[in-house]
Amino acid sequence: MTRSEDLFARAQTLMPGGVNSPVRAFGSVGGTPRFMVSAKGPYLTDADGKEYVDLVCSWGPALLGHAHPAVLEAVHAAVDRGLSFGASTPDEANLAAIVQERVPAAERVRMVSTGTEATMTAVRLARGFTGRNLIIKFAGCYHGHLDGLLAAAGSGVATLALPGSAGVTEATAAETLVLPYNDLAAVEAAFAAHGPNIAAVITEAAPANMGVVTPGEGFNLGLSRITREHGALLILDEVLTGFRTGYSGYWGLTGGAADAADPWTPDLLTFGKVIGGGMPTAALAGRADVMDYLAPIGPVYQAGTLSGNPVAMAAGVATLTHATRDVYSFVDARSLELSSALSAALDSAGVDHSVQFAGNLFSVAFGTSANGVHNYADAQAQETFRYAPFFHSMLESGVYLPPSVFEAWFLSAAHDDAAMNRIFDALPAAARAAAAAQA
């Protein structure tokens, strides 16, 4: 047995499915998940000593590359001062100030520990502020594993072919209206029927959990208009896209851009991944009058002993300080290079596909060249059977892809020419494996 096989066999006797997050189990691609023991720059090393070019980047946080010296230095200094105080620390405000500078819509910021906690708090806050119960979400958008938002979620739920989750009560599910993504007419109809009871619409700034799906022209703007007209709030989930797709996140590429033809502003935003620099932290931010409904000055309660953890705050401050506009330009260019090479390899092998973009995030969808992917139904209708052989071919060539076709690909500022060439060299054989796949 390989070391990873041995570790996985042991883990399965100790943890449900042998993992602590479902997609890690390789359920949709098959085979043994690789157990990673170290990471540096654009590379991961598994327990058997094999090195991989990493295109997961810890699902986003490794924007600068793994083990960036400045981030490690900040973390080591923070660790030397103590791991957790259960009290306020200077870097909480320092990180909040950086978030606010980059995203002017973040008039107030509340640090939490996970993206799920951020979206859970956003939903509770929206209900508390508006005095309404219903939440609109979109099929295929994933906002963490809170009960009310697991209906028709993407990502791991889509990978495991589950329509929702056991343990979610009918009463809880009934407080969520699930609509098709990119369909403003459906949103208008929902508000016509339920408007006085709708507290908020929650949407990923650009979905990246049913594969990447680009918001249609004017879609997010339309959501902002509709919610404003009906006295509801717009929650923009940037847990994956925030400070990853650009200096100010995906909102900064669209509504928040200074040159946007039709600027728009969400009421609440959720952040995660990159703001922790690889450490577990996340944040809720938004309008001051809404955010000030949170305790201790408002009636909506939220708390967390590890919220604003000093080590996580130090990692976040260091990461965002070094994530300059030049870094984003570099990652954008690398993303364009790789997505172009991916398409060229698949075209050469005769594999029908489309590549979906959201800033520098992208994903491939097989059998979708005619219309692309615009919603969850499109994502589910693709030829998913082609991904597993494609994935394993890349893995054998030393390239670690997301172990699900319903996930985005991530690059970093550390993906130099040597790393990129290793990916390019692996693509032709992987494309041929996808071409030969049978349903």
Coordinates of C-alpha atoms in Angstrom, one line a residue:
M1 CA 0.0 0.0 0.0
T2 CA 1.1 3.6 -0.5
R3 CA 1.3 5.8 2.5
S4 CA -1.8 7.7 1.5
E5 CA -3.7 4.4 1.2
D6 CA -2.6 3.4 4.6
L7 CA -3.5 6.7 6.1
F8 CA -6.9 6.7 4.4
A9 CA -7.6 3.2 5.7
R10 CA -6.8 4.3 9.2
A11 CA -8.8 7.6 8.9
Q12 CA -11.9 5.7 7.8
T13 CA -11.9 3.8 11.1
L14 CA -11.8 7.1 13.0
M15 CA -13.7 9.7 11.0
P16 CA -16.9 9.6 9.0
G17 CA -15.7 8.7 5.5
G18 CA -12.2 9.2 6.6
V19 CA -12.3 12.9 6.0
N20 CA -13.3 16.2 7.7
S21 CA -14.8 17.8 4.6
P22 CA -16.6 15.6 2.1
V23 CA -15.0 16.6 -1.2
R24 CA -11.6 15.5 0.1
A25 CA -12.8 11.8 0.0
F26 CA -12.5 11.7 -3.9
G27 CA -16.1 10.5 -4.0
S28 CA -16.8 11.9 -7.5
V29 CA -13.4 11.0 -9.0
G30 CA -12.7 7.7 -7.3
G31 CA -9.4 6.4 -6.0
T32 CA -7.5 7.2 -2.9
P33 CA -7.3 10.8 -1.7
R34 CA -3.7 12.0 -1.4
F35 CA -2.7 12.9 2.2
M36 CA -0.6 16.0 2.0
V37 CA 2.2 16.7 4.5
S38 CA 3.8 19.9 3.2
A39 CA 3.4 22.8 0.8
K40 CA 5.7 25.4 -0.6
G41 CA 5.1 28.0 -3.3
P42 CA 3.0 26.3 -6.1
Y43 CA 3.6 22.8 -4.8
L44 CA 2.1 20.2 -2.5
T45 CA 4.0 17.1 -1.3
D46 CA 2.0 14.0 -0.2
A47 CA 2.8 11.4 2.4
D48 CA 4.6 9.3 -0.2
G49 CA 6.9 12.1 -1.1
K50 CA 5.4 12.9 -4.4
E51 CA 5.3 16.5 -5.4
Y52 CA 2.3 18.1 -7.2
V53 CA 1.7 21.5 -8.9
D54 CA -1.3 22.7 -6.8
L55 CA -4.4 24.1 -8.6
V56 CA -6.5 24.0 -5.5
C57 CA -4.5 26.4 -3.3
S58 CA -6.4 25.5 -0.2
W59 CA -9.6 26.5 -2.1
G60 CA -8.3 30.0 -2.4
P61 CA -6.3 31.2 0.6
A62 CA -2.9 30.5 -0.9
L63 CA -3.1 33.5 -3.2
L64 CA 0.5 34.3 -2.7
G65 CA 1.6 30.7 -2.8
H66 CA 2.0 28.2 0.0
A67 CA 4.2 29.2 3.0
H68 CA 4.9 32.7 1.8
P69 CA 7.8 34.0 3.8
A70 CA 6.0 37.2 4.9
V71 CA 2.9 35.3 6.0
L72 CA 5.0 32.7 7.9
E73 CA 7.0 35.5 9.6
A74 CA 3.8 37.2 10.8
V75 CA 2.3 33.9 12.0
H76 CA 5.5 32.9 13.9
A77 CA 5.6 36.3 15.6
A78 CA 1.9 36.0 16.5
V79 CA 2.4 32.5 17.9
D80 CA 5.3 33.7 20.0
R81 CA 2.9 36.1 21.7
G82 CA 0.2 33.5 22.4
L83 CA -2.3 31.4 20.5
S84 CA -5.6 32.8 21.8
F85 CA -6.6 35.4 24.3
G86 CA -10.4 35.5 24.3
A87 CA -10.1 39.2 24.2
S88 CA -9.7 42.0 21.6
T89 CA -6.4 42.4 19.8
P90 CA -5.0 45.2 17.6
D91 CA -4.9 43.1 14.4
E92 CA -8.7 42.6 14.4
A93 CA -9.1 46.3 13.6
N94 CA -6.1 46.3 11.3
L95 CA -7.6 43.5 9.2
A96 CA -11.0 45.2 9.2
A97 CA -9.5 48.4 8.0
I98 CA -7.8 46.6 5.1
V99 CA -11.1 45.0 4.1
Q100 CA -12.9 48.4 4.3
E101 CA -10.2 50.1 2.2
R102 CA -10.6 47.5 -0.5
V103 CA -14.3 47.2 -0.3
P104 CA -16.0 50.5 0.5
A105 CA -19.4 48.7 0.9
A106 CA -17.9 47.1 4.1
E107 CA -18.8 50.0 6.4
R108 CA -18.6 47.7 9.4
V109 CA -16.8 44.3 9.7
R110 CA -17.4 41.5 12.1
M111 CA -14.7 38.7 12.2
V112 CA -15.8 35.1 12.6
S113 CA -14.1 31.8 12.1
T114 CA -15.6 30.2 9.0
G115 CA -17.5 31.1 5.8
T116 CA -20.5 29.1 7.1
E117 CA -20.5 31.1 10.2
A118 CA -20.4 34.3 8.2
T119 CA -23.3 33.4 6.0
M120 CA -25.3 32.1 9.0
T121 CA -24.8 35.4 10.7
A122 CA -25.7 37.3 7.6
V123 CA -29.0 35.5 7.3
R124 CA -29.9 35.9 11.0
L125 CA -28.9 39.6 10.8
A126 CA -31.1 40.1 7.7
R127 CA -34.1 38.6 9.4
G128 CA -33.5 40.6 12.6
F129 CA -33.1 43.9 10.7
T130 CA -36.1 43.4 8.4
G131 CA -38.4 41.5 10.8
R132 CA -39.1 39.0 7.9
N133 CA -38.5 35.3 7.7
L134 CA -38.0 34.2 4.0
I135 CA -34.6 33.9 2.3
I136 CA -34.2 33.6 -1.5
K137 CA -31.2 31.5 -2.6
F138 CA -30.2 30.1 -6.1
A139 CA -30.0 26.5 -7.0
G140 CA -26.3 25.5 -7.2
C141 CA -25.0 28.3 -5.0
Y142 CA -23.3 27.0 -1.9
H143 CA -23.3 29.2 1.2
G144 CA -21.9 26.8 3.8
H145 CA -23.6 24.0 5.6
L146 CA -26.2 25.9 7.6
D147 CA -29.6 24.2 7.5
G148 CA -31.7 26.8 5.7
L149 CA -29.3 27.1 2.7
L150 CA -28.5 23.5 2.0
A151 CA -31.4 23.1 -0.4
A152 CA -30.2 22.6 -4.0
A153 CA -26.6 23.5 -3.0
G154 CA -23.7 23.0 -5.2
S155 CA -20.1 21.9 -4.5
G156 CA -19.9 18.8 -2.3
V157 CA -23.7 18.4 -2.3
A158 CA -23.7 18.3 -6.1
T159 CA -20.7 15.9 -6.1
L160 CA -22.5 13.5 -3.8
A161 CA -25.8 13.8 -5.7
L162 CA -27.7 14.8 -2.7
P163 CA -30.8 17.1 -3.2
G164 CA -30.3 18.6 0.3
S165 CA -29.3 17.1 3.6
A166 CA -30.8 14.8 6.2
G167 CA -31.3 16.5 9.4
V168 CA -32.8 19.7 7.8
T169 CA -36.4 20.0 9.0
E170 CA -39.3 20.8 6.6
A171 CA -40.0 23.9 8.7
T172 CA -36.5 25.2 8.2
A173 CA -36.5 24.4 4.4
A174 CA -39.8 26.1 4.0
E175 CA -38.2 29.4 5.0
T176 CA -35.9 29.2 1.9
L177 CA -37.1 29.9 -1.7
V178 CA -34.8 28.3 -4.2
L179 CA -34.8 29.9 -7.6
P180 CA -32.8 29.2 -10.9
Y181 CA -29.6 31.2 -11.1
N182 CA -29.4 34.0 -13.7
D183 CA -33.2 34.3 -13.9
L184 CA -34.3 37.8 -12.8
A185 CA -37.9 37.0 -14.0
A186 CA -38.1 34.3 -11.3
V187 CA -36.9 36.7 -8.7
E188 CA -39.5 39.3 -9.7
A189 CA -42.2 36.6 -9.5
A190 CA -41.0 35.5 -6.1
F191 CA -41.2 39.0 -4.8
A192 CA -44.6 39.5 -6.3
A193 CA -45.9 36.5 -4.4
H194 CA -43.9 36.8 -1.2
G195 CA -42.4 40.2 -1.1
P196 CA -43.5 41.4 2.4
N197 CA -42.1 38.2 3.9
I198 CA -38.7 38.1 2.1
A199 CA -35.8 39.3 4.3
A200 CA -33.0 38.8 1.9
V201 CA -31.6 37.4 -1.3
I202 CA -28.3 35.6 -0.9
T203 CA -26.1 34.9 -3.9
E204 CA -22.5 34.1 -4.6
A205 CA -21.0 37.1 -6.2
A206 CA -20.0 34.7 -9.0
P207 CA -21.0 31.1 -8.3
A208 CA -18.0 28.8 -8.0
N209 CA -19.6 25.7 -6.4
M210 CA -21.4 24.3 -9.4
G211 CA -18.3 24.9 -11.4
V212 CA -17.7 28.6 -12.1
V213 CA -20.8 30.4 -13.6
T214 CA -20.6 33.9 -14.7
P215 CA -23.4 36.2 -13.6
G216 CA -25.4 37.3 -16.6
E217 CA -25.2 40.9 -17.7
G218 CA -27.1 43.0 -15.2
F219 CA -28.0 40.0 -13.0
N220 CA -26.4 41.2 -9.8
L221 CA -27.5 44.8 -10.5
G222 CA -31.0 43.5 -11.0
L223 CA -30.9 41.7 -7.6
S224 CA -29.8 45.0 -6.0
R225 CA -32.6 46.9 -7.6
I226 CA -35.3 44.3 -6.7
T227 CA -34.3 43.9 -3.1
R228 CA -34.1 47.7 -2.6
E229 CA -37.6 48.2 -4.1
H230 CA -39.1 45.6 -1.8
G231 CA -37.3 46.6 1.4
A232 CA -35.2 43.3 1.5
L233 CA -31.5 43.0 1.7
L234 CA -28.9 41.7 -0.8
I235 CA -26.3 39.4 0.7
L236 CA -23.3 39.0 -1.5
D237 CA -21.3 35.8 -0.7
E238 CA -17.7 36.5 -1.5
V239 CA -16.2 33.7 0.7
L240 CA -14.6 32.2 -2.4
T241 CA -14.3 35.3 -4.7
G242 CA -13.5 37.9 -2.1
F243 CA -9.9 39.2 -2.5
R244 CA -9.3 36.2 -4.8
T245 CA -10.8 37.4 -8.1
G246 CA -9.4 40.9 -7.7
Y247 CA -8.1 43.5 -5.3
S248 CA -11.7 44.3 -4.2
G249 CA -13.2 40.9 -4.9
Y250 CA -15.8 40.2 -7.6
W251 CA -17.9 43.1 -6.6
G252 CA -14.9 45.3 -7.3
L253 CA -14.8 43.9 -10.8
T254 CA -18.4 44.8 -11.4
G255 CA -20.7 46.9 -9.3
G256 CA -17.9 48.4 -7.2
A257 CA -15.7 49.3 -10.1
A258 CA -15.2 53.1 -10.4
D259 CA -16.0 52.9 -14.1
A260 CA -19.0 50.6 -13.8
A261 CA -21.8 51.7 -16.2
D262 CA -24.4 50.8 -13.6
P263 CA -22.8 50.7 -10.1
W264 CA -24.6 48.8 -7.4
T265 CA -23.9 48.0 -3.8
P266 CA -24.8 45.0 -1.7
D267 CA -26.2 45.5 1.8
L268 CA -24.1 42.7 3.4
L269 CA -21.1 40.7 2.2
T270 CA -19.4 37.6 3.5
F271 CA -15.7 36.9 3.2
G272 CA -13.4 34.0 4.0
K273 CA -10.5 32.0 2.6
V274 CA -8.0 34.7 1.5
I275 CA -8.6 37.0 4.4
G276 CA -7.2 34.3 6.7
G277 CA -4.1 33.7 4.6
G278 CA -4.5 29.9 5.2
M279 CA -5.7 30.2 8.8
P280 CA -9.4 29.6 9.7
T281 CA -11.1 33.0 9.7
A282 CA -13.9 34.8 7.9
A283 CA -15.9 38.0 8.1
L284 CA -19.3 39.5 7.7
A285 CA -19.4 43.1 6.5
G286 CA -21.8 45.7 5.1
R287 CA -24.0 48.7 5.7
A288 CA -23.3 50.4 9.0
D289 CA -27.0 50.7 10.0
V290 CA -27.5 47.0 9.3
M291 CA -24.3 45.8 10.9
D292 CA -25.0 47.8 14.0
Y293 CA -28.0 45.5 14.7
L294 CA -25.4 43.0 15.9
A295 CA -24.7 42.6 19.6
P296 CA -23.4 44.2 21.7
I297 CA -25.1 47.4 20.4
G298 CA -27.9 45.7 18.5
P299 CA -30.5 43.0 19.2
V300 CA -29.1 40.3 16.9
Y301 CA -26.8 38.0 18.9
Q302 CA -23.5 36.5 17.5
A303 CA -20.4 35.5 19.4
G304 CA -17.3 33.4 19.1
T305 CA -14.4 32.8 21.4
L306 CA -12.1 32.3 18.4
S307 CA -13.5 35.2 16.4
G308 CA -10.6 37.5 15.6
N309 CA -8.0 34.9 16.7
P310 CA -4.7 36.7 16.8
V311 CA -2.7 34.2 14.8
A312 CA -5.4 34.2 12.0
M313 CA -5.6 38.0 12.1
A314 CA -1.8 38.2 11.6
A315 CA -1.9 35.8 8.7
G316 CA -4.8 37.8 7.1
V317 CA -3.1 41.2 7.5
A318 CA 0.2 39.8 6.0
T319 CA -1.6 38.2 3.1
L320 CA -3.7 41.1 2.1
T321 CA -0.8 43.6 2.6
H322 CA 1.3 41.6 0.1
A323 CA -1.6 40.9 -2.3
T324 CA -0.9 44.0 -4.3
R325 CA -2.6 44.9 -7.6
D326 CA 0.5 43.5 -9.4
V327 CA -0.2 40.2 -7.7
Y328 CA -3.7 40.1 -9.1
S329 CA -2.4 41.1 -12.6
F330 CA 0.0 38.2 -12.5
V331 CA -2.6 35.7 -11.3
D332 CA -5.0 37.0 -14.0
A333 CA -2.4 36.4 -16.7
R334 CA -1.5 32.9 -15.5
S335 CA -5.2 32.0 -15.3
L336 CA -5.7 33.2 -18.9
E337 CA -2.6 31.2 -20.0
L338 CA -3.8 28.0 -18.3
S339 CA -7.4 28.2 -19.4
S340 CA -6.3 28.8 -23.0
A341 CA -3.9 25.8 -22.9
L342 CA -6.7 23.7 -21.3
S343 CA -9.1 24.5 -24.2
A344 CA -6.5 23.9 -26.8
A345 CA -5.7 20.5 -25.4
L346 CA -9.3 19.5 -25.2
D347 CA -10.0 20.8 -28.7
S348 CA -7.0 18.8 -30.0
A349 CA -8.4 15.7 -28.5
G350 CA -11.9 16.4 -29.8
V351 CA -13.5 16.9 -26.4
D352 CA -16.6 19.1 -26.5
H353 CA -16.4 21.6 -23.6
S354 CA -16.7 25.1 -22.4
V355 CA -14.5 27.0 -19.9
Q356 CA -16.4 29.2 -17.4
F357 CA -14.8 32.3 -15.9
A358 CA -15.2 34.6 -12.9
G359 CA -12.2 36.9 -12.9
N360 CA -9.2 34.7 -12.5
L361 CA -11.3 31.7 -11.4
F362 CA -12.4 29.2 -14.0
S363 CA -13.6 25.7 -14.4
V364 CA -14.2 23.3 -17.3
A365 CA -17.6 21.8 -18.2
F366 CA -17.7 18.9 -20.6
G367 CA -20.3 18.7 -23.5
T368 CA -21.5 22.3 -23.1
S369 CA -19.9 24.2 -26.0
A370 CA -23.3 25.0 -27.6
N371 CA -24.7 27.0 -24.7
G372 CA -22.2 27.1 -21.9
V373 CA -23.3 26.9 -18.3
H374 CA -25.6 29.5 -16.9
N375 CA -27.3 27.8 -14.0
Y376 CA -27.4 24.6 -11.9
A377 CA -29.5 22.7 -14.5
D378 CA -26.8 23.4 -17.1
A379 CA -24.1 22.3 -14.7
Q380 CA -25.8 19.0 -13.9
A381 CA -26.5 18.2 -17.6
Q382 CA -22.8 18.2 -18.5
E383 CA -20.8 15.1 -19.3
T384 CA -19.4 14.7 -15.7
F385 CA -18.1 11.2 -16.5
R386 CA -15.2 12.7 -18.4
Y387 CA -13.8 14.5 -15.4
A388 CA -12.5 11.5 -13.3
P389 CA -10.2 10.1 -16.0
F390 CA -9.0 13.7 -16.8
F391 CA -8.4 14.3 -13.1
H392 CA -6.5 11.1 -12.5
S393 CA -4.3 11.6 -15.6
M394 CA -3.3 15.0 -14.3
L395 CA -2.7 13.6 -10.8
E396 CA -0.4 10.9 -12.2
S397 CA 1.5 13.6 -14.0
G398 CA 2.0 15.5 -10.8
V399 CA -0.8 18.1 -11.1
Y400 CA -3.4 18.3 -8.3
L401 CA -6.8 19.5 -9.5
P402 CA -10.0 20.0 -7.6
P403 CA -11.4 16.5 -6.9
S404 CA -14.8 17.5 -8.3
V405 CA -15.9 18.9 -11.7
F406 CA -18.1 21.3 -9.7
E407 CA -15.2 23.3 -8.3
A408 CA -13.1 26.2 -9.5
W409 CA -9.4 26.0 -10.4
F410 CA -7.1 28.3 -8.4
L411 CA -3.7 29.7 -9.3
S412 CA -1.3 31.7 -7.2
A413 CA 1.4 34.4 -7.5
A414 CA 4.0 31.5 -7.0
H415 CA 3.0 29.7 -10.2
D416 CA 6.2 30.4 -12.1
D417 CA 7.1 29.2 -15.5
A418 CA 8.5 25.9 -14.3
A419 CA 5.2 25.1 -12.5
M420 CA 3.1 26.2 -15.5
N421 CA 5.2 24.1 -17.9
R422 CA 4.5 21.0 -15.8
I423 CA 0.8 21.7 -16.1
F424 CA 1.0 22.3 -19.8
D425 CA 2.9 19.1 -20.3
A426 CA 0.3 17.1 -18.5
L427 CA -2.8 18.5 -20.4
P428 CA -2.6 16.5 -23.7
A429 CA -2.7 13.0 -22.1
A430 CA -5.5 14.2 -19.7
A431 CA -7.5 15.5 -22.6
R432 CA -7.1 12.1 -24.4
A433 CA -8.3 10.4 -21.3
A434 CA -11.4 12.6 -21.2
A435 CA -12.0 11.9 -24.9
A436 CA -11.8 8.1 -24.3
A437 CA -14.2 8.2 -21.3
Q438 CA -17.4 6.3 -21.5
A439 CA -20.6 7.2 -19.6

